[in-house]
Short mmCIF file of C-alpha atoms (C1' of nucleotides) in Angstrom, two decimals:
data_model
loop_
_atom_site.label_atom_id
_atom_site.label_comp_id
_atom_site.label_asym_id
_atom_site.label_seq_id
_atom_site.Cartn_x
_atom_site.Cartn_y
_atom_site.Cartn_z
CA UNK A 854 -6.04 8.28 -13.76
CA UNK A 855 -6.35 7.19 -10.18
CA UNK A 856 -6.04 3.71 -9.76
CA UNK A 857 -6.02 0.99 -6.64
CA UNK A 858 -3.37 -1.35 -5.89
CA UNK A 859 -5.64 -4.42 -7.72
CA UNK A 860 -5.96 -2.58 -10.56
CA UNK A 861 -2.33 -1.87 -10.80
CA UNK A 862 -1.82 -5.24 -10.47
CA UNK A 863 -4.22 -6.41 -13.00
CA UNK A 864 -2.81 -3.88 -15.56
CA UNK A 865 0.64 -5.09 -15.15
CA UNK A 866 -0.39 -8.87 -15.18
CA UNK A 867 -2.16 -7.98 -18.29
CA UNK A 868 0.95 -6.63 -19.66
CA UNK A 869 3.07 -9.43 -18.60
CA UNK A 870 1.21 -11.85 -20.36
CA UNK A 871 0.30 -9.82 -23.83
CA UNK A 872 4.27 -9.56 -23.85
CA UNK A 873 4.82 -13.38 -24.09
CA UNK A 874 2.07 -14.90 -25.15
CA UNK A 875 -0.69 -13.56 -27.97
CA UNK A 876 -4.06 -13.85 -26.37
CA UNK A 877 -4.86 -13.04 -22.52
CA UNK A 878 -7.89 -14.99 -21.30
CA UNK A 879 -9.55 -15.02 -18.13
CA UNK A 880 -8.18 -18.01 -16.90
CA UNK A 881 -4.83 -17.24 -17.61
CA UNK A 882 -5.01 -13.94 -15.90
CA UNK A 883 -6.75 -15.51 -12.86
CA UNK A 884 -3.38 -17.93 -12.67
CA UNK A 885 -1.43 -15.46 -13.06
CA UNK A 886 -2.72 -13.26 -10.54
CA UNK A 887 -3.91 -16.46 -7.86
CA UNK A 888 -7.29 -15.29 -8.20
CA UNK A 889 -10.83 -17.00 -10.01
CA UNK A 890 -12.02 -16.61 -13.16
CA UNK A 891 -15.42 -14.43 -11.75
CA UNK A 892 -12.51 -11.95 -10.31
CA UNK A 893 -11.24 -11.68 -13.69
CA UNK A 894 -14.31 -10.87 -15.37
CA UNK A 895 -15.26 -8.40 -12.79
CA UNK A 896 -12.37 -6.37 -12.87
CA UNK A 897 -12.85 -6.68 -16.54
CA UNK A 898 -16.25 -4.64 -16.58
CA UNK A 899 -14.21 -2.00 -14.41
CA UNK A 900 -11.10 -1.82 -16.35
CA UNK A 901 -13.01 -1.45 -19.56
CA UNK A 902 -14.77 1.11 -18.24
CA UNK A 903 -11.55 2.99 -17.38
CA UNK A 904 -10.42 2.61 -20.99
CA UNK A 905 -7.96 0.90 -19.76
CA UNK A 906 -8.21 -2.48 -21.43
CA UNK A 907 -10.65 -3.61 -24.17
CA UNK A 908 -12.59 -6.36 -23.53
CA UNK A 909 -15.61 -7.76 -25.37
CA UNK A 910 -17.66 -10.57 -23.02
CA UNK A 911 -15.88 -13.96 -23.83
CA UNK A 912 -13.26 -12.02 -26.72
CA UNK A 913 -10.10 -12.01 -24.11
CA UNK A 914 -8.83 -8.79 -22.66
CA UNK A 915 -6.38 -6.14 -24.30
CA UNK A 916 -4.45 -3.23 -23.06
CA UNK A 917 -5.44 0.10 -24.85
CA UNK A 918 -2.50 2.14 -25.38
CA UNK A 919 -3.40 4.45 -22.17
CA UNK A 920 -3.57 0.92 -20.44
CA UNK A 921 -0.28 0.03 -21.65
CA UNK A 922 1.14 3.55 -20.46
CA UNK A 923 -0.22 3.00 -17.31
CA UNK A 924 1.39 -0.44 -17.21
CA UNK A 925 4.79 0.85 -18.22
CA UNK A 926 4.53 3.41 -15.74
CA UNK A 927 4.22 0.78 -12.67
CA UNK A 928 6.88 -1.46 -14.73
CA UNK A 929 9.21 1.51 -14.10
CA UNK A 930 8.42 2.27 -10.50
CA UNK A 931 9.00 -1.79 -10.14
CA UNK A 932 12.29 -1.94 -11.30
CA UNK A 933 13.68 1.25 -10.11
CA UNK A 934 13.18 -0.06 -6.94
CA UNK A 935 14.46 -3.70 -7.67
CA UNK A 936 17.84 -1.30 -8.54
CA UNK A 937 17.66 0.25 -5.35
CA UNK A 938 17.32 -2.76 -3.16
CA UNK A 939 20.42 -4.06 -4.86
CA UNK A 940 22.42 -1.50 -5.79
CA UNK A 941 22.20 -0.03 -2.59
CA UNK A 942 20.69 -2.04 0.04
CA UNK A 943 22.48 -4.72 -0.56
CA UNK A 944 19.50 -7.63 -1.50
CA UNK A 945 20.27 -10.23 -3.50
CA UNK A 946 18.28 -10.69 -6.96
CA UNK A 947 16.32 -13.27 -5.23
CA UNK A 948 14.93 -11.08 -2.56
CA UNK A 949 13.86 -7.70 -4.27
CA UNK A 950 10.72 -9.02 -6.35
CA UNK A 951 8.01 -9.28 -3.64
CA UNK A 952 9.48 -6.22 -2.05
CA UNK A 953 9.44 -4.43 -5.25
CA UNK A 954 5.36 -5.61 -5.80
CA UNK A 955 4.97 -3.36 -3.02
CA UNK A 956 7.24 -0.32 -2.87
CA UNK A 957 5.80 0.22 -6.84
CA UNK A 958 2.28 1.01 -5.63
CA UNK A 959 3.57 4.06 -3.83
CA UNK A 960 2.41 6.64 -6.90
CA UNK A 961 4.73 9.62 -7.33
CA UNK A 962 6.29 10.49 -10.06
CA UNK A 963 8.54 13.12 -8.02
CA UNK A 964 9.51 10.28 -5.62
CA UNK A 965 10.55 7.59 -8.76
CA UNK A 966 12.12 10.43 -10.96
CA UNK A 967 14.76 11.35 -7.76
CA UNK A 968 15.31 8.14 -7.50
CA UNK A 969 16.06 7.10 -10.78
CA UNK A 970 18.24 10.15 -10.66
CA UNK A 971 19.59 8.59 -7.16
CA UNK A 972 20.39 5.17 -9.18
CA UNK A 973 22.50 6.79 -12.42
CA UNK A 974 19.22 6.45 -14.50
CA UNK A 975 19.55 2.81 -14.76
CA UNK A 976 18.35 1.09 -18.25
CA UNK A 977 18.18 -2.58 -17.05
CA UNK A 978 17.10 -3.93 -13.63
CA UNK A 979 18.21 -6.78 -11.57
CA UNK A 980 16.92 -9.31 -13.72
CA UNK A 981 18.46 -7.96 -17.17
CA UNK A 982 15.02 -6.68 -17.90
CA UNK A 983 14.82 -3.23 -19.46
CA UNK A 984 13.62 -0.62 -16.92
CA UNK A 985 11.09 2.31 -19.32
CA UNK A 986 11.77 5.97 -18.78
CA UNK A 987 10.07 8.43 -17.43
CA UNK A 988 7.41 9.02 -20.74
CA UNK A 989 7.29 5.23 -20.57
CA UNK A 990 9.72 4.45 -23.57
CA UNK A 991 11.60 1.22 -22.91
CA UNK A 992 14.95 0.54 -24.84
CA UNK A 993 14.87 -1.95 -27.08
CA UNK A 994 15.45 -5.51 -25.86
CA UNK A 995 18.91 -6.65 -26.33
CA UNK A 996 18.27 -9.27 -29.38
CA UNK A 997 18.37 -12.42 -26.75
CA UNK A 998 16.52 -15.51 -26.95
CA UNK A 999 16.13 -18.05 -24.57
CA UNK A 1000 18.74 -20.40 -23.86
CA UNK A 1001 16.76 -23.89 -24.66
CA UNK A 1002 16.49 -22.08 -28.17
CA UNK A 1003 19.73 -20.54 -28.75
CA UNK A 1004 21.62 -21.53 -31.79
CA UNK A 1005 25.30 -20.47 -31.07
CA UNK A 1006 27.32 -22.77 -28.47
CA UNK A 1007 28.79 -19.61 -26.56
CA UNK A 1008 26.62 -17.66 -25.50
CA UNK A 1009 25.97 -14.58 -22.24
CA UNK A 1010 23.23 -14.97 -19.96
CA UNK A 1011 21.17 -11.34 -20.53
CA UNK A 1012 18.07 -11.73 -18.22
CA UNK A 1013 15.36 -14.24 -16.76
CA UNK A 1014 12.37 -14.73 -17.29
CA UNK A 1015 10.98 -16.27 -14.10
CA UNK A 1016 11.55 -13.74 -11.30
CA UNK A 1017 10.83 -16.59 -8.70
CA UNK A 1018 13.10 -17.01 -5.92
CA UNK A 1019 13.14 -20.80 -6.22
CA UNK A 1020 14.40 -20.40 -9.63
CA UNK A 1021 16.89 -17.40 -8.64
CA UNK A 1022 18.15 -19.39 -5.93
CA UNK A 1023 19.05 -22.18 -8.19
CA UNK A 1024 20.87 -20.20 -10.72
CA UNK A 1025 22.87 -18.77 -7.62
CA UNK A 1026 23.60 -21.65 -5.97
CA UNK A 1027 24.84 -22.95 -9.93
CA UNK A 1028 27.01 -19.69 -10.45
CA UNK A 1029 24.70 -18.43 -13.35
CA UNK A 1030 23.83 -14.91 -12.63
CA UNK A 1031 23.87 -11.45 -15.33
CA UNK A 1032 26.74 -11.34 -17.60
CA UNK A 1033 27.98 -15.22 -16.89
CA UNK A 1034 29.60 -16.73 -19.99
CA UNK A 1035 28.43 -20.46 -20.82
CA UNK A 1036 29.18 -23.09 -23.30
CA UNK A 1037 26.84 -25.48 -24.41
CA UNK A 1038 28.18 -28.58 -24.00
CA UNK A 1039 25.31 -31.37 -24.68
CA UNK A 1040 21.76 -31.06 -25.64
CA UNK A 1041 19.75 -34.15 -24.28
CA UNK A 1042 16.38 -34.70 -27.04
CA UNK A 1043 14.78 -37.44 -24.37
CA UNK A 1044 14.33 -34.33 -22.13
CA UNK A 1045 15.22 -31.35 -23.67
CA UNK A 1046 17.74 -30.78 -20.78
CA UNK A 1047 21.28 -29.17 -21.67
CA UNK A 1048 24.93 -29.29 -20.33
CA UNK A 1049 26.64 -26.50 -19.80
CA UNK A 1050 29.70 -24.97 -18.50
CA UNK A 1051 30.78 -21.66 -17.24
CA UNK A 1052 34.67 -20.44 -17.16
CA UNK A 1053 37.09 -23.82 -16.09
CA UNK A 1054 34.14 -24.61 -13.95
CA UNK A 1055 33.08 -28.63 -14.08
CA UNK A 1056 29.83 -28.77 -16.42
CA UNK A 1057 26.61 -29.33 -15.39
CA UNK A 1058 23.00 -30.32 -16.76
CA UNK A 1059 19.95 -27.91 -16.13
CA UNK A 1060 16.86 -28.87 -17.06
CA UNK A 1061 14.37 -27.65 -20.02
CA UNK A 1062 12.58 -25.55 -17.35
CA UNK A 1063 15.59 -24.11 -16.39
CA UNK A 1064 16.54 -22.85 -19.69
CA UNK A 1065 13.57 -21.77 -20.92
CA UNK A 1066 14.03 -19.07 -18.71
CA UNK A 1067 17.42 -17.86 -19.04
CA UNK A 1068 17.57 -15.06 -22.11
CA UNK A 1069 21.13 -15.22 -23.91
CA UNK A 1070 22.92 -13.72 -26.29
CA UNK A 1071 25.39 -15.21 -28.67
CA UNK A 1072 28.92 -14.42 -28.11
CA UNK B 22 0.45 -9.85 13.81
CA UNK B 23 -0.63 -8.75 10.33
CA UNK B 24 -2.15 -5.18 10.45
CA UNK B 25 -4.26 -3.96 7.64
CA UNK B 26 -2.72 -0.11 6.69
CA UNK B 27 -6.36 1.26 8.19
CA UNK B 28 -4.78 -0.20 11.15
CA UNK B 29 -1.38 0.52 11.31
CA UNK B 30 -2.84 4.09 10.31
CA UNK B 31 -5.15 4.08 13.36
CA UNK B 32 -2.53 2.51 15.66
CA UNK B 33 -0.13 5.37 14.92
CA UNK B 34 -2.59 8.45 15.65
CA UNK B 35 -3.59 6.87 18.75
CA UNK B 36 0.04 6.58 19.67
CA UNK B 37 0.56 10.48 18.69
CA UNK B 38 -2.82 11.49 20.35
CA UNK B 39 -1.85 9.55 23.68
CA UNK B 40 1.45 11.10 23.48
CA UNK B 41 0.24 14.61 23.73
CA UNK B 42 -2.82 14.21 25.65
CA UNK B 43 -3.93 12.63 28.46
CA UNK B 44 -7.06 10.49 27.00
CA UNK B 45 -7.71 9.32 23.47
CA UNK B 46 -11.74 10.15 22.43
CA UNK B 47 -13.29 8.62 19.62
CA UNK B 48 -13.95 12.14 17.95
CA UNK B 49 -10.25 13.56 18.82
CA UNK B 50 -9.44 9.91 17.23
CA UNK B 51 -12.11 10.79 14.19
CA UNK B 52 -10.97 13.77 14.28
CA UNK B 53 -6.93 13.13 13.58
CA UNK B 54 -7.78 10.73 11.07
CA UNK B 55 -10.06 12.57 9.02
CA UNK B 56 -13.04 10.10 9.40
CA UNK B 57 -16.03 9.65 11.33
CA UNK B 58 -17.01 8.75 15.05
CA UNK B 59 -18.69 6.06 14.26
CA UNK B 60 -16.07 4.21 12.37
CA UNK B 61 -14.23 5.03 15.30
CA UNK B 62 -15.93 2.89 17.08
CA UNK B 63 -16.14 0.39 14.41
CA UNK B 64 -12.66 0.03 14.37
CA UNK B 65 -11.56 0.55 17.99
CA UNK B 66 -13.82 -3.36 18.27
CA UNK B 67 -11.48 -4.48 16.35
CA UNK B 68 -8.75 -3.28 17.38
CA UNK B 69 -9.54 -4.34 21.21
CA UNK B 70 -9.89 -7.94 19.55
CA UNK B 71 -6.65 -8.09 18.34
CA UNK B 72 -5.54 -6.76 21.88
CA UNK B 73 -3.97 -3.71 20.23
CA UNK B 74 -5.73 -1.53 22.68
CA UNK B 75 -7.67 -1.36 25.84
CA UNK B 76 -11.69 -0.20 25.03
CA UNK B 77 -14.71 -0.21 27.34
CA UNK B 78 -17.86 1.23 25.69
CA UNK B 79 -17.84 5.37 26.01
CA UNK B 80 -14.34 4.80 28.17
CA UNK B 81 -11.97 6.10 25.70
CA UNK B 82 -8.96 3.98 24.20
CA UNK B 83 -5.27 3.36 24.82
CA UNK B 84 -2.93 1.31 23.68
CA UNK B 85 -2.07 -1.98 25.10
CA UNK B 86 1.91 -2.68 25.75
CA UNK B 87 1.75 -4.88 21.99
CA UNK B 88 -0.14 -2.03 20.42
CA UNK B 89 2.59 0.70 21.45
CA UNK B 90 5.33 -2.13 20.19
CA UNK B 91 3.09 -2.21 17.02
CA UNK B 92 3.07 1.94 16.66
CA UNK B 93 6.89 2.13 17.50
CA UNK B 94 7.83 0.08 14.86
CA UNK B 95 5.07 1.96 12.23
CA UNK B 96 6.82 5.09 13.43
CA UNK B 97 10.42 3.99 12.87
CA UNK B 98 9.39 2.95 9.16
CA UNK B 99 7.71 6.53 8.95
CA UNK B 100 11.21 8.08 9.71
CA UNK B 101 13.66 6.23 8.72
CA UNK B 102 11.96 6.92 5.00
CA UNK B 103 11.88 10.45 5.45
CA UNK B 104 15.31 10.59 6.19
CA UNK B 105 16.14 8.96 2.93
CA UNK B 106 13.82 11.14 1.17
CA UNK B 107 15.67 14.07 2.43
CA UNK B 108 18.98 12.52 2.57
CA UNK B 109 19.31 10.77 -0.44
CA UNK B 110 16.82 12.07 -2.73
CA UNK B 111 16.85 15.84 -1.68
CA UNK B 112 13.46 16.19 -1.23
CA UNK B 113 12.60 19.26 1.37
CA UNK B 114 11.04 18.70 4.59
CA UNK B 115 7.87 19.80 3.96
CA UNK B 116 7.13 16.88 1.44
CA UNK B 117 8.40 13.76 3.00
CA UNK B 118 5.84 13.52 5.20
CA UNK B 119 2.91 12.57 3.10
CA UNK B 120 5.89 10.12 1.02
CA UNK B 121 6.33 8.57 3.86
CA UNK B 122 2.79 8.41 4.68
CA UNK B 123 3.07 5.20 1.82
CA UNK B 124 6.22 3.86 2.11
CA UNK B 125 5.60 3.47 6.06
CA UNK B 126 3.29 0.49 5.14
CA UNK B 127 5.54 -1.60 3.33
CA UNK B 128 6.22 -4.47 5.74
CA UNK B 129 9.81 -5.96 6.07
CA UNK B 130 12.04 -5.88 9.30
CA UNK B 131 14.66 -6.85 6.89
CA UNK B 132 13.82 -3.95 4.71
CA UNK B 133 13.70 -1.06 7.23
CA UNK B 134 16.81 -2.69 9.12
CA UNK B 135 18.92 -2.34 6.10
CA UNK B 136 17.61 1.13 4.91
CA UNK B 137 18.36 1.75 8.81
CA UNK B 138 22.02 0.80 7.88
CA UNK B 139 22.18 2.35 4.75
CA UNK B 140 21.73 5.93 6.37
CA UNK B 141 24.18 5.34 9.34
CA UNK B 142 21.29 4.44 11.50
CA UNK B 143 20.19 7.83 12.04
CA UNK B 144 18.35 8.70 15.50
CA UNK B 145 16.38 11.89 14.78
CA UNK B 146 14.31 12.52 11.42
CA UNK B 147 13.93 15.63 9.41
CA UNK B 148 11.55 17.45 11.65
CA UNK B 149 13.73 16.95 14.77
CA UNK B 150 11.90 13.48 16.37
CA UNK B 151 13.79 10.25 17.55
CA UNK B 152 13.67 7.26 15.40
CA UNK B 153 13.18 4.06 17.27
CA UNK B 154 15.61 1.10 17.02
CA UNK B 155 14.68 -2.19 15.47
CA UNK B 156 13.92 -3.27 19.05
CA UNK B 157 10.98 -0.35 19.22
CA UNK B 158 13.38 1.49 21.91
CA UNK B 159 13.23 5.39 21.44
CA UNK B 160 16.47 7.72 22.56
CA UNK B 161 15.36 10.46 25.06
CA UNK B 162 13.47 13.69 23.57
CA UNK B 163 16.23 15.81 24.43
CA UNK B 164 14.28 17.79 26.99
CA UNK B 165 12.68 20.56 25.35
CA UNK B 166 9.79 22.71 25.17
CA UNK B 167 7.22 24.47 22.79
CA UNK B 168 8.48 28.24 21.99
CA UNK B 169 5.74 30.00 23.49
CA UNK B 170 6.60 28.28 27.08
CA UNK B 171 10.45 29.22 26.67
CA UNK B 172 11.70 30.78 29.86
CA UNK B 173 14.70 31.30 27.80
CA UNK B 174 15.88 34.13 25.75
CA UNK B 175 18.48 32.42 23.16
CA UNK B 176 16.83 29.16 22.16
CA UNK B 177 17.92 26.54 19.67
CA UNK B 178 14.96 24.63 17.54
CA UNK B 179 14.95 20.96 17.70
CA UNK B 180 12.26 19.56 16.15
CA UNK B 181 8.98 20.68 14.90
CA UNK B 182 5.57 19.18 15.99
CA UNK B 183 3.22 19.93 12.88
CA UNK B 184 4.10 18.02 10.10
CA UNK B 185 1.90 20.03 7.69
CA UNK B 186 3.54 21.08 4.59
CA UNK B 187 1.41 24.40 5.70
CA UNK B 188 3.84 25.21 8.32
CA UNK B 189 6.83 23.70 7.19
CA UNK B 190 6.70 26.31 4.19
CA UNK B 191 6.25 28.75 6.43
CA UNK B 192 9.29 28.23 8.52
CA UNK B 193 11.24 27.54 5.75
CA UNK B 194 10.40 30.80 4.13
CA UNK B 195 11.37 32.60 7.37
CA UNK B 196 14.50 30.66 7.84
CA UNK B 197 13.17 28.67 10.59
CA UNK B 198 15.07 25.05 10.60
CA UNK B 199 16.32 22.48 12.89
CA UNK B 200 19.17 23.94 14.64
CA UNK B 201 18.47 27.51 14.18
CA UNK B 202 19.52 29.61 17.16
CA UNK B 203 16.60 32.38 17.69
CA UNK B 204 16.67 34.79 20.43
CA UNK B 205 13.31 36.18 21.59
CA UNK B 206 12.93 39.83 21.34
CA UNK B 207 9.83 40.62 22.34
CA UNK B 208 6.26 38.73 23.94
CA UNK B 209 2.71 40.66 23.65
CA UNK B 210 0.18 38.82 26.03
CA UNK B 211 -2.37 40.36 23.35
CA UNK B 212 -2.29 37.47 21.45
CA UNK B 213 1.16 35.61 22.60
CA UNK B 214 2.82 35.98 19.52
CA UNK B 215 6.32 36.63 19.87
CA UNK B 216 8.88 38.63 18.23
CA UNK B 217 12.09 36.92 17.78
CA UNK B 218 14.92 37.31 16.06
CA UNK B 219 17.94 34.95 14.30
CA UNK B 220 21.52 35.57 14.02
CA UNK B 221 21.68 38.92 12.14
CA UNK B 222 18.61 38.86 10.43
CA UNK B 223 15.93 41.59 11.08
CA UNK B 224 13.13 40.65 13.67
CA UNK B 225 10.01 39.06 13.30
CA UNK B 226 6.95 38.04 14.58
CA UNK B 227 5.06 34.73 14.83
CA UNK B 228 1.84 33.85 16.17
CA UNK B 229 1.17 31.54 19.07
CA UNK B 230 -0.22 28.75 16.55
CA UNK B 231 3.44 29.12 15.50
CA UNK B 232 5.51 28.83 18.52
CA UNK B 233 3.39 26.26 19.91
CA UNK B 234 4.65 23.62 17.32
CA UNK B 235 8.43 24.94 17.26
CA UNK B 236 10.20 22.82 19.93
CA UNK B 237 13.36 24.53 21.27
CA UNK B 238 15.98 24.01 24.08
CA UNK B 239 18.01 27.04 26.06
CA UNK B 240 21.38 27.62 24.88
"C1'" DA C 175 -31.66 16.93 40.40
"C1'" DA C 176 -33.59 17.69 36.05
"C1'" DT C 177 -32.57 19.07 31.61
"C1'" DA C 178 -29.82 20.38 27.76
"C1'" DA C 179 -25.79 19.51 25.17
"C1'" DA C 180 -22.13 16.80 23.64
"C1'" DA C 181 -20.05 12.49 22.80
"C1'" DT C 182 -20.55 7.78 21.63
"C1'" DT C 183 -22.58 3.76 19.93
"C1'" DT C 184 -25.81 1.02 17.13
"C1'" DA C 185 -28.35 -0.06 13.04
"C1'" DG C 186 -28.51 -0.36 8.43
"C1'" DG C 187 -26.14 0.55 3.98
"C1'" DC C 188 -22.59 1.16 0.41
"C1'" DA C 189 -18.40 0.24 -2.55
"C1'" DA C 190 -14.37 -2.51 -3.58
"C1'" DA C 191 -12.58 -6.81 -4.25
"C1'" DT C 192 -13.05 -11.13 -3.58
"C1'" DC C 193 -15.43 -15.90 -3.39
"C1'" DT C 194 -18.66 -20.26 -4.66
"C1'" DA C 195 -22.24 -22.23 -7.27
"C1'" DA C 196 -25.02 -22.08 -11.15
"C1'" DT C 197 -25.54 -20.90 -15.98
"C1'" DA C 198 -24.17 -19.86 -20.66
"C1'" DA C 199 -21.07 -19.67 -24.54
"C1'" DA C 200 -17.29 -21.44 -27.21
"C1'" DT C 201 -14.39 -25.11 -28.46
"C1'" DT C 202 -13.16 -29.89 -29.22
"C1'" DA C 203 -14.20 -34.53 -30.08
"C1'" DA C 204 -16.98 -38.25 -31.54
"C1'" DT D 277 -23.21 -31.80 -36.46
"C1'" DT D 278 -24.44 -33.19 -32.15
"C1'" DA D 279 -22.42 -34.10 -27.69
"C1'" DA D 280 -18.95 -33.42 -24.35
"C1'" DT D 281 -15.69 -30.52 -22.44
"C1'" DT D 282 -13.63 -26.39 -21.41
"C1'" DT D 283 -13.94 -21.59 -20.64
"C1'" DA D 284 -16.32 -17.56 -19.24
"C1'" DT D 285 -20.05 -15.04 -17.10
"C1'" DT D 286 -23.75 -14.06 -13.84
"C1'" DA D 287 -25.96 -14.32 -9.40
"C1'" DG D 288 -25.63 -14.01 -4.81
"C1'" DA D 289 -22.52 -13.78 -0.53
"C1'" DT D 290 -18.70 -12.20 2.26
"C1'" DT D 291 -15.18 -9.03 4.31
"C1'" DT D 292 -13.15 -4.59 5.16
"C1'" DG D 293 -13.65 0.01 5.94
"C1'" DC D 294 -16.33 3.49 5.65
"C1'" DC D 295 -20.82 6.27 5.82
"C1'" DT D 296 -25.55 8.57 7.73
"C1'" DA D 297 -29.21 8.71 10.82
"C1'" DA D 298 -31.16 7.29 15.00
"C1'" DA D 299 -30.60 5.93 19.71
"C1'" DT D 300 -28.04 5.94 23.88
"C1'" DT D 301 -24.83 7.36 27.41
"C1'" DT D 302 -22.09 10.80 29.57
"C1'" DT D 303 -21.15 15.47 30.80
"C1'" DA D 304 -22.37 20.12 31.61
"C1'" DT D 305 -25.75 23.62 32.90
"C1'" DT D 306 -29.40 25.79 35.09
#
DNA sequence: AATAAAATTTAGGCAAATCTAATAAATTAA
DNA sequence: TTAATTTATTAGATTTGCCTAAATTTTATT
C-alpha cells in the first residue's frame, strides 16, 4: 500500500485520536490536523476506498485493522527517529517532534529496521511513549495514568501526552522530565491545580492543564 | 526561501547538468529528471521568478548565484545522509543514493549541522564527491580525471560519477572501490575499453561506459 | 537561402489536496 | 415535536506539478 505524505498523516491523526478518545468525527480530525471539515470528508471517500478506514457518510471515521497497521508502522518510523535525534544528535525532547513529522515519511523498512538496530532496539521514545516493532506490535503501556488523576502521593513521571514544545519547555524549565520522582503536596478543587515537589527541591503549583498531561506511575 | 521538493529536485540536476556541461537544455533538463519538456518549461517560469535561475525563452537555463547557494546546500544534505547510511547503518554504496534521495528534503540547518557533527564532519561521501560546509563552500575535487582519459598507468579511484545502483553493483562485484589502486594493462581503440588490472588479482576488462564514470588520480 | 528536423513553448487538461460557500443531516433545546 | 443549533457533506474553485498535442522558434541540411 502506497500512500502520500497526507494520507500518512491522516492515518496517524486518526490513530491518535481513536487512542484517547472513543469516536473520531470530522471536526475533530480537521482540528487536529489544522485543516476544514470538507478536507476531512474528502480524504474520507479516499481513505475508505483504500480500506484503510471505515467510514459511513455522517457515522465518524474508523481505522480498519490494515489502517491501524499502517498507522503503527509510521508511529514506529516516528519515534525511532525522535530516539535518534536524542540519543545521538543531541536534541532536546522539545525539538525532535516536528523534525520527526518529517523524517517518518521517508518509507523504508530497510532504512528504519538498521536504525532501530543502530539505536539498541529502543521500546520507549523520547516522550515515554512506547515505540511498536517491526510487525507493528507495541508493548504494553506501563499501567500509568495521568497525574491530575493519580491516586498515590508519590508517584514517577512515565510519559506526556502533549508533545508540544510550549508544554515541553515548561516541564524543562520546572525540572520535570522522564523518570523524575514527585510528591503531591496539595490538590487545589477551585482549579484543579496541584503542588508538587521533586527531590529537596522547593514545591511548586502546575496547573490542571499541566497535569493532565503528565502520565505517572505510583511509586 | 521555501523550495517545494519538485524544486529543490530541479535545482539540484541543473546544478549537476551545469557542472558537466557547458549549457543546460530543457530536454537534457527533462531528460535527467525523468519528465517532460514541457514541464520543463513550466517550471523553469517559476523558477526564474523566484530568481533561482537565469531563463530567456528557447535560451537555455543556469543558475543564478542564490540558486547555486540553494543546490549547494541540497547537495550537502544529499551527502552528509549517505554517509550516515553507510557509516552508521552499514548500508552499501549502491543503495544510499535513492535513501538519500528522501532524506535530502528534510529542511533544518540545525539538523544537517548536527548530523554534520555527529560524523566528524566528513568532506567526501561514499562515492568519492566533496560535501559542502554549512556555509555552501566545497573543498577542491582533488584534480582528477575519468579512466578512459588516464595518461597514467597506476591510477588510484576517487570517486565515481554514476550513482546508479546499476554500476555501483558492478564495480563492487569486480572489486572496484574508492581507493583501489588499478594499473592499466591494456587499451583497444576498437571500442576503448580497457584492460586493467588490481593488486594481484587477474586482469580484466571494462567498457568505455565504464571508465568514463570511474574518476582516478596518478599514483 | 529555403527547407527539413529538432528543440522549445503554449494551450488546454488532469489529479491531488486543499479551500469557501451553500446545503443537508443530526443533535439539542424549547 | 418542532425549531434552533451544530455538524457534516457537496459543489465549485484554486494551486502545484505534471501531461499531450499543437504551434512556434532555432538549428541543421541540402
Amino acid at each position: 500500500m502506497n500512500l502520500s505524505v497526507a494520507e500518512e498523516n491522516y492515518i496517524k491523526s486518526i490513530y491518535k485520536l481513536e487512542e484517547s478518545q472513543e469516536s473520531v468525527t470530522t471536526t475533530g480530525l480537521a482540528y487536529e490536523l489544522d485543516t476544514k471539515p470538507a478536507s476531512v470528508t474528502d480524504m474520507a471517500k479516499k481513505l475508505k476506498e483504500k480500506k484503510l478506514i471505515d467510514y459511513e457518510k455522517y457515522q465518524g471515521i474508523n481505522l480498519t485493522s490494515e489502517g491501524k497497521k499502517a498507522a503503527l508502522h509510521i508511529i514506529r518510523r516516528h519515534r525511532l527517529w525522535e530516539c535518534f535525534l536524542v540519543e545521538k544528535l543531541a536534541f532536546s525532547w522539545e525539538e525532535v517532534h516536528e523534525l520527526a513529522e518529517e523524517l517518518e515519511h521517508v518509507r523504508s523498512e530497510k532504512l528504519i529496521n538498521r536504525l532501530s538496530e543502530f539505536l539498541g532496539n529502543p521500546t520507549i521514545d523520547p516522550h515515554g511513549d512506547p515505540i511498536p516493532d517491526a510487525q507493528g506490535k507495541m508493548g504494553k503501556q506501563r499501567t500509568q495514568v495521568s497525574l491530575d488523576q493519580a491516586r498515590a502521593r508519590r508517584l514517577e513521571v512515565t510519559a506526556v501526552s502533549d508533545k508540544s514544545t510550549a508544554l515541553l519547555e515548561f516541564l524543562t524549565a520546572k525540572g520535570i522530565r522522564l523518570g523524575s520522582q514527585l510528591e503531591i503536596i496539595e490538590r487545589y478543587e477551585f482549579d484543579n491545580s496541584i503542588e508538587i515537589k521533586i527531590r529537596n527541591q522547593p514545591a511548586f503549583t502546575i496547573s490542571e492543564q499541566v497535569s493532565k498531561n503528565i502520565m505517572v506511575r505510583p511509586l
